[in-house]
Amino acid sequence: MKPSLRAVLAVVVLAAPLALTAPAQAANTLTMRGADVSSLQRSLDLGARYYNASGAQADPYDILAAKGVNYLRLRIWNNPISGYNNKAKVLQQARTIKAKGFKLLIDFHYSDTWADPGKQYPPAAWAHHSLSQLQNDVYTYTHDVCTALKAQGTTPDAVQIGNEINVGMLWPAGQVVNNNFAPLASLLKQGYRATKACNSGTQVWIHTANADSNANARWFYDGIRAQGVTWDVTALSYYCMWHGSLANLYNVIADVKSRYGKPVVLAETAYQFTTANADHQGNAIPGTVLCDNIPATWAGQAQQFSWVQNTVRNAGGVGVFYWEPTWYAIRGNGWDPADINGTGNGWDNMAIFNWTGHVNPHVVWTP
């Protein structure tokens, strides 16, 4: 989910031109070409229609596959009021995803609603639990969801233990205060243990929105590593209007890859195709801040996404996930899970489908 707006530390890198111009044959391969489709089941249940680049109505999963997507991400909330993105709905959607041949990433928010750098609210059922109780909660819940997925033949290929946990999760118990990573580390370890107990081959990702600077990324990942936390993939969010230049992104990816010796993935990115708004809900990203002077058009959206992929590839990353490309403006699929019918969609200008469900013909995921 989108990070809070904060200052971006400037980083000068002599290798910046590689972010855009390094030859393809010298680049790494993006083996994880992903999309977060967490809102898609609700859209389909409401009758949303999707159209491919030829203008023909088609299954949105097939449209994404034709665009080069091979990995899909689902967020899971413990007990959202909306009744979507909960365990039952994730199990349902996972069956479709696996049947279509995609790999599956489960994004544990450990909340009943959005968790991101500015808010990490425990689910209501855990609200008054101590740190030791929360350790047990994380283990039990993670293992239960993973085991249920495995039992129906949709074992997750990867899980995130928390979503954009820049300063911790399950606040206040798991918040990093005065550089004390021990409480957070105790929770992350339980998530790792539960995942591996369910299925040893499932990757554990630790996800932050720290693509803005080496200083922030090192502070966090050094902090958890010093506490003995184990993880398999370092995952970052990158929204250029918040996280700075592509040259800076290149520098951060290359640094964390070298420093921690783990594969690096962009778990979230997106770009606007318009500055207009489809409904009464204000756009989360208005589109007035352009990156690299790329316009808010279909061609511009595709260009920026291509440049992000090039940057990740050339920096040694192995994957890029577009956040909610299928979430176009469908009445009743609102922003707030506590009022899903009453709120609008703050992402309608960031999806790769326009307001009538037609896909941007220029957007592609490339190895």
Tab-separated table of C-alpha atoms in Angstrom:
chain	number	residue	atom	x	y	z
A	1	MET	CA	0.000	0.000	0.000
A	2	LYS	CA	1.154	3.572	-0.573
A	3	PRO	CA	3.808	4.977	1.732
A	4	SER	CA	3.464	8.210	3.635
A	5	LEU	CA	4.958	11.296	2.028
A	6	ARG	CA	8.374	12.063	3.474
A	7	ALA	CA	11.606	13.709	2.490
A	8	VAL	CA	13.758	11.895	-0.011
A	9	LEU	CA	17.474	11.796	0.671
A	10	ALA	CA	19.499	12.719	-2.398
A	11	VAL	CA	21.983	10.094	-3.523
A	12	VAL	CA	24.546	10.765	-6.221
A	13	VAL	CA	25.526	7.728	-8.228
A	14	LEU	CA	28.029	7.713	-11.062
A	15	ALA	CA	26.363	4.614	-12.471
A	16	ALA	CA	22.985	6.344	-12.883
A	17	PRO	CA	22.913	6.095	-16.697
A	18	LEU	CA	22.841	2.297	-16.337
A	19	ALA	CA	19.371	2.636	-14.912
A	20	LEU	CA	18.055	3.529	-18.342
A	21	THR	CA	20.657	2.692	-20.945
A	22	ALA	CA	22.471	-0.532	-20.063
A	23	PRO	CA	22.112	-3.059	-22.909
A	24	ALA	CA	19.566	-5.792	-22.346
A	25	GLN	CA	22.112	-8.551	-22.805
A	26	ALA	CA	24.154	-7.244	-19.852
A	27	ALA	CA	21.145	-7.052	-17.569
A	28	ASN	CA	19.708	-9.394	-15.016
A	29	THR	CA	16.506	-11.297	-15.817
A	30	LEU	CA	13.225	-10.387	-14.137
A	31	THR	CA	11.931	-13.827	-13.209
A	32	MET	CA	9.101	-12.415	-11.055
A	33	ARG	CA	6.824	-10.269	-13.204
A	34	GLY	CA	4.008	-9.502	-10.869
A	35	ALA	CA	0.743	-7.740	-10.218
A	36	ASP	CA	-1.230	-7.165	-7.037
A	37	VAL	CA	-4.818	-8.146	-7.841
A	38	SER	CA	-6.267	-7.950	-4.341
A	39	SER	CA	-9.321	-5.928	-5.406
A	40	LEU	CA	-10.063	-8.014	-8.502
A	41	GLN	CA	-12.429	-10.548	-6.931
A	42	ARG	CA	-14.681	-7.779	-5.638
A	43	SER	CA	-14.678	-6.097	-9.072
A	44	LEU	CA	-15.664	-9.331	-10.781
A	45	ASP	CA	-18.354	-10.025	-8.195
A	46	LEU	CA	-19.807	-6.592	-9.008
A	47	GLY	CA	-19.895	-7.368	-12.711
A	48	ALA	CA	-16.761	-5.599	-13.900
A	49	ARG	CA	-15.787	-6.270	-17.489
A	50	TYR	CA	-12.266	-6.264	-18.859
A	51	TYR	CA	-11.163	-5.767	-22.457
A	52	ASN	CA	-7.863	-6.705	-24.075
A	53	ALA	CA	-5.735	-4.575	-26.371
A	54	SER	CA	-7.877	-5.597	-29.349
A	55	GLY	CA	-10.998	-4.324	-27.574
A	56	ALA	CA	-12.458	-7.771	-27.002
A	57	GLN	CA	-13.907	-8.723	-23.625
A	58	ALA	CA	-11.613	-11.225	-21.903
A	59	ASP	CA	-10.727	-12.735	-18.553
A	60	PRO	CA	-8.544	-10.203	-16.709
A	61	TYR	CA	-6.178	-12.960	-15.597
A	62	ASP	CA	-5.659	-13.933	-19.230
A	63	ILE	CA	-5.081	-10.301	-20.190
A	64	LEU	CA	-2.376	-9.992	-17.539
A	65	ALA	CA	-0.748	-13.250	-18.598
A	66	ALA	CA	-0.627	-12.029	-22.201
A	67	LYS	CA	1.095	-8.884	-20.921
A	68	GLY	CA	3.879	-11.008	-19.410
A	69	VAL	CA	2.666	-11.392	-15.809
A	70	ASN	CA	3.617	-14.675	-14.124
A	71	TYR	CA	3.178	-13.864	-10.396
A	72	LEU	CA	0.142	-12.492	-8.546
A	73	ARG	CA	-0.051	-10.935	-5.102
A	74	LEU	CA	-2.966	-10.966	-2.669
A	75	ARG	CA	-3.189	-8.971	0.534
A	76	ILE	CA	-4.844	-10.607	3.498
A	77	TRP	CA	-6.592	-8.780	6.320
A	78	ASN	CA	-7.636	-10.631	9.452
A	79	ASN	CA	-11.277	-9.586	9.764
A	80	PRO	CA	-12.149	-6.653	7.490
A	81	ILE	CA	-15.672	-5.272	7.738
A	82	SER	CA	-16.006	-5.491	3.953
A	83	GLY	CA	-15.766	-9.278	3.964
A	84	TYR	CA	-13.126	-9.085	1.211
A	85	ASN	CA	-9.385	-9.785	1.418
A	86	ASN	CA	-10.075	-12.071	4.371
A	87	LYS	CA	-9.020	-15.713	4.623
A	88	ALA	CA	-12.082	-17.108	2.842
A	89	LYS	CA	-11.781	-14.701	-0.089
A	90	VAL	CA	-8.028	-15.242	-0.378
A	91	LEU	CA	-8.567	-19.001	-0.512
A	92	GLN	CA	-11.188	-18.520	-3.233
A	93	GLN	CA	-9.039	-16.224	-5.359
A	94	ALA	CA	-5.942	-18.364	-4.852
A	95	ARG	CA	-7.717	-21.262	-6.542
A	96	THR	CA	-8.308	-19.154	-9.636
A	97	ILE	CA	-4.763	-17.818	-9.629
A	98	LYS	CA	-3.137	-21.223	-9.398
A	99	ALA	CA	-5.519	-22.720	-11.958
A	100	LYS	CA	-4.382	-20.014	-14.374
A	101	GLY	CA	-0.757	-21.030	-13.862
A	102	PHE	CA	0.480	-18.042	-11.881
A	103	LYS	CA	2.730	-18.116	-8.850
A	104	LEU	CA	1.222	-16.720	-5.660
A	105	LEU	CA	2.477	-14.143	-3.134
A	106	ILE	CA	0.455	-13.640	0.063
A	107	ASP	CA	0.829	-10.210	1.667
A	108	PHE	CA	0.087	-10.429	5.399
A	109	HIS	CA	-0.926	-7.015	6.751
A	110	TYR	CA	-1.672	-8.397	10.242
A	111	SER	CA	-4.511	-5.890	10.449
A	112	ASP	CA	-8.197	-5.543	9.646
A	113	THR	CA	-7.397	-2.651	7.303
A	114	TRP	CA	-4.561	-0.952	5.447
A	115	ALA	CA	-1.077	-1.236	6.927
A	116	ASP	CA	1.699	1.001	5.588
A	117	PRO	CA	4.528	3.190	6.954
A	118	GLY	CA	2.073	5.623	8.540
A	119	LYS	CA	-0.231	3.098	10.210
A	120	GLN	CA	0.134	-0.460	11.447
A	121	TYR	CA	-3.045	-1.108	13.435
A	122	PRO	CA	-3.397	-4.543	15.033
A	123	PRO	CA	-6.556	-6.453	14.161
A	124	ALA	CA	-9.337	-5.836	16.665
A	125	ALA	CA	-9.026	-9.365	18.038
A	126	TRP	CA	-5.393	-8.692	18.992
A	127	ALA	CA	-5.739	-5.066	20.049
A	128	HIS	CA	-4.983	-5.587	23.730
A	129	HIS	CA	-2.471	-8.398	23.412
A	130	SER	CA	1.000	-8.213	24.904
A	131	LEU	CA	4.114	-8.670	22.782
A	132	SER	CA	4.387	-12.312	23.812
A	133	GLN	CA	0.753	-12.885	22.881
A	134	LEU	CA	1.303	-11.173	19.545
A	135	GLN	CA	4.231	-13.465	18.839
A	136	ASN	CA	1.892	-16.403	19.231
A	137	ASP	CA	-0.791	-14.630	17.181
A	138	VAL	CA	1.582	-14.063	14.263
A	139	TYR	CA	2.755	-17.674	14.302
A	140	THR	CA	-0.718	-19.187	14.614
A	141	TYR	CA	-2.390	-16.938	12.043
A	142	THR	CA	0.409	-17.217	9.476
A	143	HIS	CA	0.560	-20.981	9.828
A	144	ASP	CA	-3.228	-21.318	9.664
A	145	VAL	CA	-3.573	-19.316	6.438
A	146	CYS	CA	-0.589	-20.993	4.791
A	147	THR	CA	-1.798	-24.459	5.795
A	148	ALA	CA	-5.308	-23.771	4.502
A	149	LEU	CA	-3.860	-22.659	1.167
A	150	LYS	CA	-1.652	-25.736	1.026
A	151	ALA	CA	-4.540	-28.061	1.853
A	152	GLN	CA	-6.521	-26.919	-1.178
A	153	GLY	CA	-3.551	-27.279	-3.496
A	154	THR	CA	-2.615	-23.598	-3.688
A	155	THR	CA	0.521	-23.475	-1.548
A	156	PRO	CA	1.901	-19.929	-1.615
A	157	ASP	CA	5.189	-19.524	-3.427
A	158	ALA	CA	6.006	-16.554	-1.201
A	159	VAL	CA	4.639	-14.611	1.749
A	160	GLN	CA	5.321	-11.181	3.129
A	161	ILE	CA	5.593	-10.932	6.895
A	162	GLY	CA	4.052	-7.493	7.110
A	163	ASN	CA	3.355	-4.757	4.573
A	164	GLU	CA	5.651	-1.720	4.243
A	165	ILE	CA	6.920	-2.149	7.792
A	166	ASN	CA	9.371	0.784	7.694
A	167	VAL	CA	9.177	1.311	11.444
A	168	GLY	CA	7.596	-1.950	12.521
A	169	MET	CA	4.181	-3.598	12.587
A	170	LEU	CA	1.439	-4.341	15.099
A	171	TRP	CA	1.929	-0.993	16.809
A	172	PRO	CA	2.720	-0.104	19.495
A	173	ALA	CA	4.160	-3.437	20.638
A	174	GLY	CA	6.020	-4.109	17.387
A	175	GLN	CA	6.999	-0.533	16.583
A	176	VAL	CA	10.685	0.353	16.338
A	177	VAL	CA	11.303	3.038	18.973
A	178	ASN	CA	14.717	4.498	19.803
A	179	ASN	CA	16.364	2.112	17.325
A	180	ASN	CA	15.151	-0.904	19.317
A	181	PHE	CA	14.430	-3.618	16.754
A	182	ALA	CA	14.057	-6.447	19.272
A	183	PRO	CA	10.227	-6.380	19.559
A	184	LEU	CA	9.736	-6.275	15.793
A	185	ALA	CA	12.359	-8.968	15.278
A	186	SER	CA	10.536	-11.294	17.663
A	187	LEU	CA	7.410	-11.004	15.504
A	188	LEU	CA	9.224	-11.442	12.198
A	189	LYS	CA	10.915	-14.581	13.478
A	190	GLN	CA	7.537	-16.105	14.325
A	191	GLY	CA	6.238	-15.328	10.853
A	192	TYR	CA	9.292	-16.948	9.295
A	193	ARG	CA	9.012	-20.037	11.518
A	194	ALA	CA	5.313	-20.450	10.771
A	195	THR	CA	5.830	-20.160	7.027
A	196	LYS	CA	8.636	-22.696	6.925
A	197	ALA	CA	6.688	-25.075	9.195
A	198	CYS	CA	3.855	-24.923	6.683
A	199	ASN	CA	6.056	-25.316	3.612
A	200	SER	CA	9.826	-25.091	3.642
A	201	GLY	CA	9.954	-24.013	-0.003
A	202	THR	CA	7.789	-20.910	0.459
A	203	GLN	CA	9.911	-17.757	0.336
A	204	VAL	CA	9.654	-15.244	3.159
A	205	TRP	CA	9.843	-11.610	2.058
A	206	ILE	CA	10.472	-8.627	4.318
A	207	HIS	CA	8.842	-5.614	2.692
A	208	THR	CA	9.481	-1.926	3.312
A	209	ALA	CA	8.888	1.287	1.390
A	210	ASN	CA	12.560	2.173	1.833
A	211	ALA	CA	13.464	2.600	-1.820
A	212	ASP	CA	14.022	6.279	-1.099
A	213	SER	CA	17.546	6.026	0.326
A	214	ASN	CA	20.351	3.701	1.266
A	215	ALA	CA	20.346	5.263	4.721
A	216	ASN	CA	16.752	4.265	5.427
A	217	ALA	CA	17.112	0.798	3.902
A	218	ARG	CA	20.332	0.077	5.790
A	219	TRP	CA	18.877	1.341	9.062
A	220	PHE	CA	15.962	-1.077	8.798
A	221	TYR	CA	17.555	-4.200	7.351
A	222	ASP	CA	20.732	-3.807	9.426
A	223	GLY	CA	18.465	-3.473	12.452
A	224	ILE	CA	16.558	-6.699	11.910
A	225	ARG	CA	19.648	-8.601	10.794
A	226	ALA	CA	21.443	-7.632	14.006
A	227	GLN	CA	18.533	-9.221	15.912
A	228	GLY	CA	18.938	-12.506	14.056
A	229	VAL	CA	15.971	-12.169	11.702
A	230	THR	CA	16.103	-14.487	8.684
A	231	TRP	CA	14.431	-13.747	5.374
A	232	ASP	CA	14.677	-14.918	1.769
A	233	VAL	CA	13.844	-11.859	-0.360
A	234	THR	CA	14.315	-8.146	0.263
A	235	ALA	CA	11.175	-6.382	-0.989
A	236	LEU	CA	10.734	-2.653	-1.581
A	237	SER	CA	8.006	-0.284	-2.742
A	238	TYR	CA	8.835	2.395	-5.304
A	239	TYR	CA	6.484	5.202	-6.241
A	240	CYS	CA	8.576	7.781	-8.062
A	241	MET	CA	6.605	10.775	-6.797
A	242	TRP	CA	7.549	9.754	-3.224
A	243	HIS	CA	10.792	7.806	-3.562
A	244	GLY	CA	12.892	9.865	-5.926
A	245	SER	CA	14.745	9.250	-9.135
A	246	LEU	CA	15.409	6.052	-11.020
A	247	ALA	CA	19.114	6.617	-10.450
A	248	ASN	CA	18.460	6.578	-6.720
A	249	LEU	CA	16.339	3.434	-7.047
A	250	TYR	CA	19.180	1.751	-8.923
A	251	ASN	CA	21.590	2.682	-6.141
A	252	VAL	CA	19.356	1.349	-3.350
A	253	ILE	CA	18.649	-1.971	-5.090
A	254	ALA	CA	22.305	-2.553	-5.900
A	255	ASP	CA	23.285	-1.728	-2.328
A	256	VAL	CA	20.762	-3.949	-0.530
A	257	LYS	CA	21.451	-6.804	-2.936
A	258	SER	CA	25.163	-6.634	-2.181
A	259	ARG	CA	24.818	-5.870	1.521
A	260	TYR	CA	22.355	-8.642	2.445
A	261	GLY	CA	23.100	-11.171	-0.283
A	262	LYS	CA	19.433	-11.820	-1.058
A	263	PRO	CA	17.284	-11.385	-4.172
A	264	VAL	CA	15.618	-7.964	-4.397
A	265	VAL	CA	12.092	-7.379	-5.699
A	266	LEU	CA	9.951	-4.286	-6.149
A	267	ALA	CA	6.765	-5.501	-4.501
A	268	GLU	CA	4.889	-2.345	-5.510
A	269	THR	CA	5.091	0.336	-8.183
A	270	ALA	CA	2.624	2.206	-10.402
A	271	TYR	CA	2.239	5.325	-12.524
A	272	GLN	CA	-0.725	7.468	-13.530
A	273	PHE	CA	-2.298	7.438	-16.992
A	274	THR	CA	-4.380	10.566	-16.329
A	275	THR	CA	-4.791	13.450	-13.891
A	276	ALA	CA	-8.566	13.136	-14.075
A	277	ASN	CA	-10.734	11.417	-11.476
A	278	ALA	CA	-13.426	8.847	-12.227
A	279	ASP	CA	-15.536	9.191	-9.081
A	280	HIS	CA	-16.214	11.158	-5.905
A	281	GLN	CA	-13.159	9.695	-4.144
A	282	GLY	CA	-10.045	11.820	-4.498
A	283	ASN	CA	-7.147	10.161	-6.270
A	284	ALA	CA	-4.435	8.920	-3.901
A	285	ILE	CA	-1.883	10.160	-6.429
A	286	PRO	CA	-3.401	13.133	-8.301
A	287	GLY	CA	-0.972	12.822	-11.186
A	288	THR	CA	0.233	16.403	-10.944
A	289	VAL	CA	3.752	15.333	-9.942
A	290	LEU	CA	5.422	13.822	-12.992
A	291	CYS	CA	8.541	11.662	-12.942
A	292	ASP	CA	11.292	12.198	-15.524
A	293	ASN	CA	8.853	14.571	-17.261
A	294	ILE	CA	6.827	11.559	-18.385
A	295	PRO	CA	3.236	12.652	-19.077
A	296	ALA	CA	0.168	11.213	-17.373
A	297	THR	CA	-1.024	9.362	-20.468
A	298	TRP	CA	-1.322	5.752	-21.537
A	299	ALA	CA	1.981	6.038	-23.398
A	300	GLY	CA	3.549	7.758	-20.398
A	301	GLN	CA	2.354	5.123	-17.948
A	302	ALA	CA	3.881	2.398	-20.111
A	303	GLN	CA	7.136	4.301	-20.533
A	304	GLN	CA	7.622	4.869	-16.823
A	305	PHE	CA	6.830	1.239	-16.000
A	306	SER	CA	9.310	0.095	-18.652
A	307	TRP	CA	11.995	2.359	-17.188
A	308	VAL	CA	11.331	1.027	-13.691
A	309	GLN	CA	11.708	-2.530	-14.955
A	310	ASN	CA	14.943	-1.604	-16.749
A	311	THR	CA	16.296	0.002	-13.584
A	312	VAL	CA	15.484	-2.993	-11.394
A	313	ARG	CA	16.903	-5.396	-13.963
A	314	ASN	CA	20.136	-3.470	-14.421
A	315	ALA	CA	20.616	-3.033	-10.665
A	316	GLY	CA	20.425	-6.806	-10.186
A	317	GLY	CA	16.841	-7.122	-8.965
A	318	VAL	CA	14.769	-10.145	-9.946
A	319	GLY	CA	11.178	-8.907	-9.932
A	320	VAL	CA	8.721	-6.024	-10.320
A	321	PHE	CA	5.090	-6.015	-9.174
A	322	TYR	CA	2.561	-3.445	-10.378
A	323	TRP	CA	0.176	-2.477	-7.592
A	324	GLU	CA	-3.526	-3.026	-8.338
A	325	PRO	CA	-3.476	-2.706	-12.142
A	326	THR	CA	-7.032	-4.114	-12.417
A	327	TRP	CA	-8.667	-1.764	-9.876
A	328	TYR	CA	-10.567	0.573	-12.137
A	329	ALA	CA	-13.559	2.620	-11.022
A	330	ILE	CA	-16.265	0.082	-10.214
A	331	ARG	CA	-19.087	1.397	-8.043
A	332	GLY	CA	-19.152	-0.546	-4.781
A	333	ASN	CA	-15.459	-1.477	-4.781
A	334	GLY	CA	-14.439	1.363	-2.517
A	335	TRP	CA	-11.222	2.423	-0.882
A	336	ASP	CA	-12.247	1.937	2.735
A	337	PRO	CA	-12.922	-1.679	3.789
A	338	ALA	CA	-15.132	-0.332	6.559
A	339	ASP	CA	-17.313	1.383	3.905
A	340	ILE	CA	-16.586	-0.486	0.681
A	341	ASN	CA	-19.933	0.488	-0.865
A	342	GLY	CA	-19.857	4.134	0.145
A	343	THR	CA	-16.312	5.087	-0.710
A	344	GLY	CA	-14.892	5.425	-4.196
A	345	ASN	CA	-11.644	4.229	-5.709
A	346	GLY	CA	-8.555	6.333	-5.077
A	347	TRP	CA	-6.569	4.321	-7.646
A	348	ASP	CA	-8.702	4.778	-10.759
A	349	ASN	CA	-6.038	6.873	-12.524
A	350	MET	CA	-3.214	4.440	-11.634
A	351	ALA	CA	-4.678	1.155	-12.905
A	352	ILE	CA	-3.688	-0.112	-16.346
A	353	PHE	CA	-7.358	-0.410	-17.289
A	354	ASN	CA	-9.329	2.746	-18.041
A	355	TRP	CA	-12.737	3.611	-16.639
A	356	THR	CA	-14.556	1.341	-19.082
A	357	GLY	CA	-12.238	-1.617	-18.409
A	358	HIS	CA	-10.076	-1.363	-21.522
A	359	VAL	CA	-6.419	-2.223	-20.975
A	360	ASN	CA	-3.524	0.088	-21.766
A	361	PRO	CA	-2.186	-1.513	-24.943
A	362	HIS	CA	1.349	-0.240	-24.333
A	363	VAL	CA	2.011	-1.695	-20.854
A	364	VAL	CA	4.066	-4.887	-20.791
A	365	TRP	CA	6.061	-6.894	-18.251
A	366	THR	CA	9.368	-8.037	-19.757
A	367	PRO	CA	12.000	-10.502	-18.515
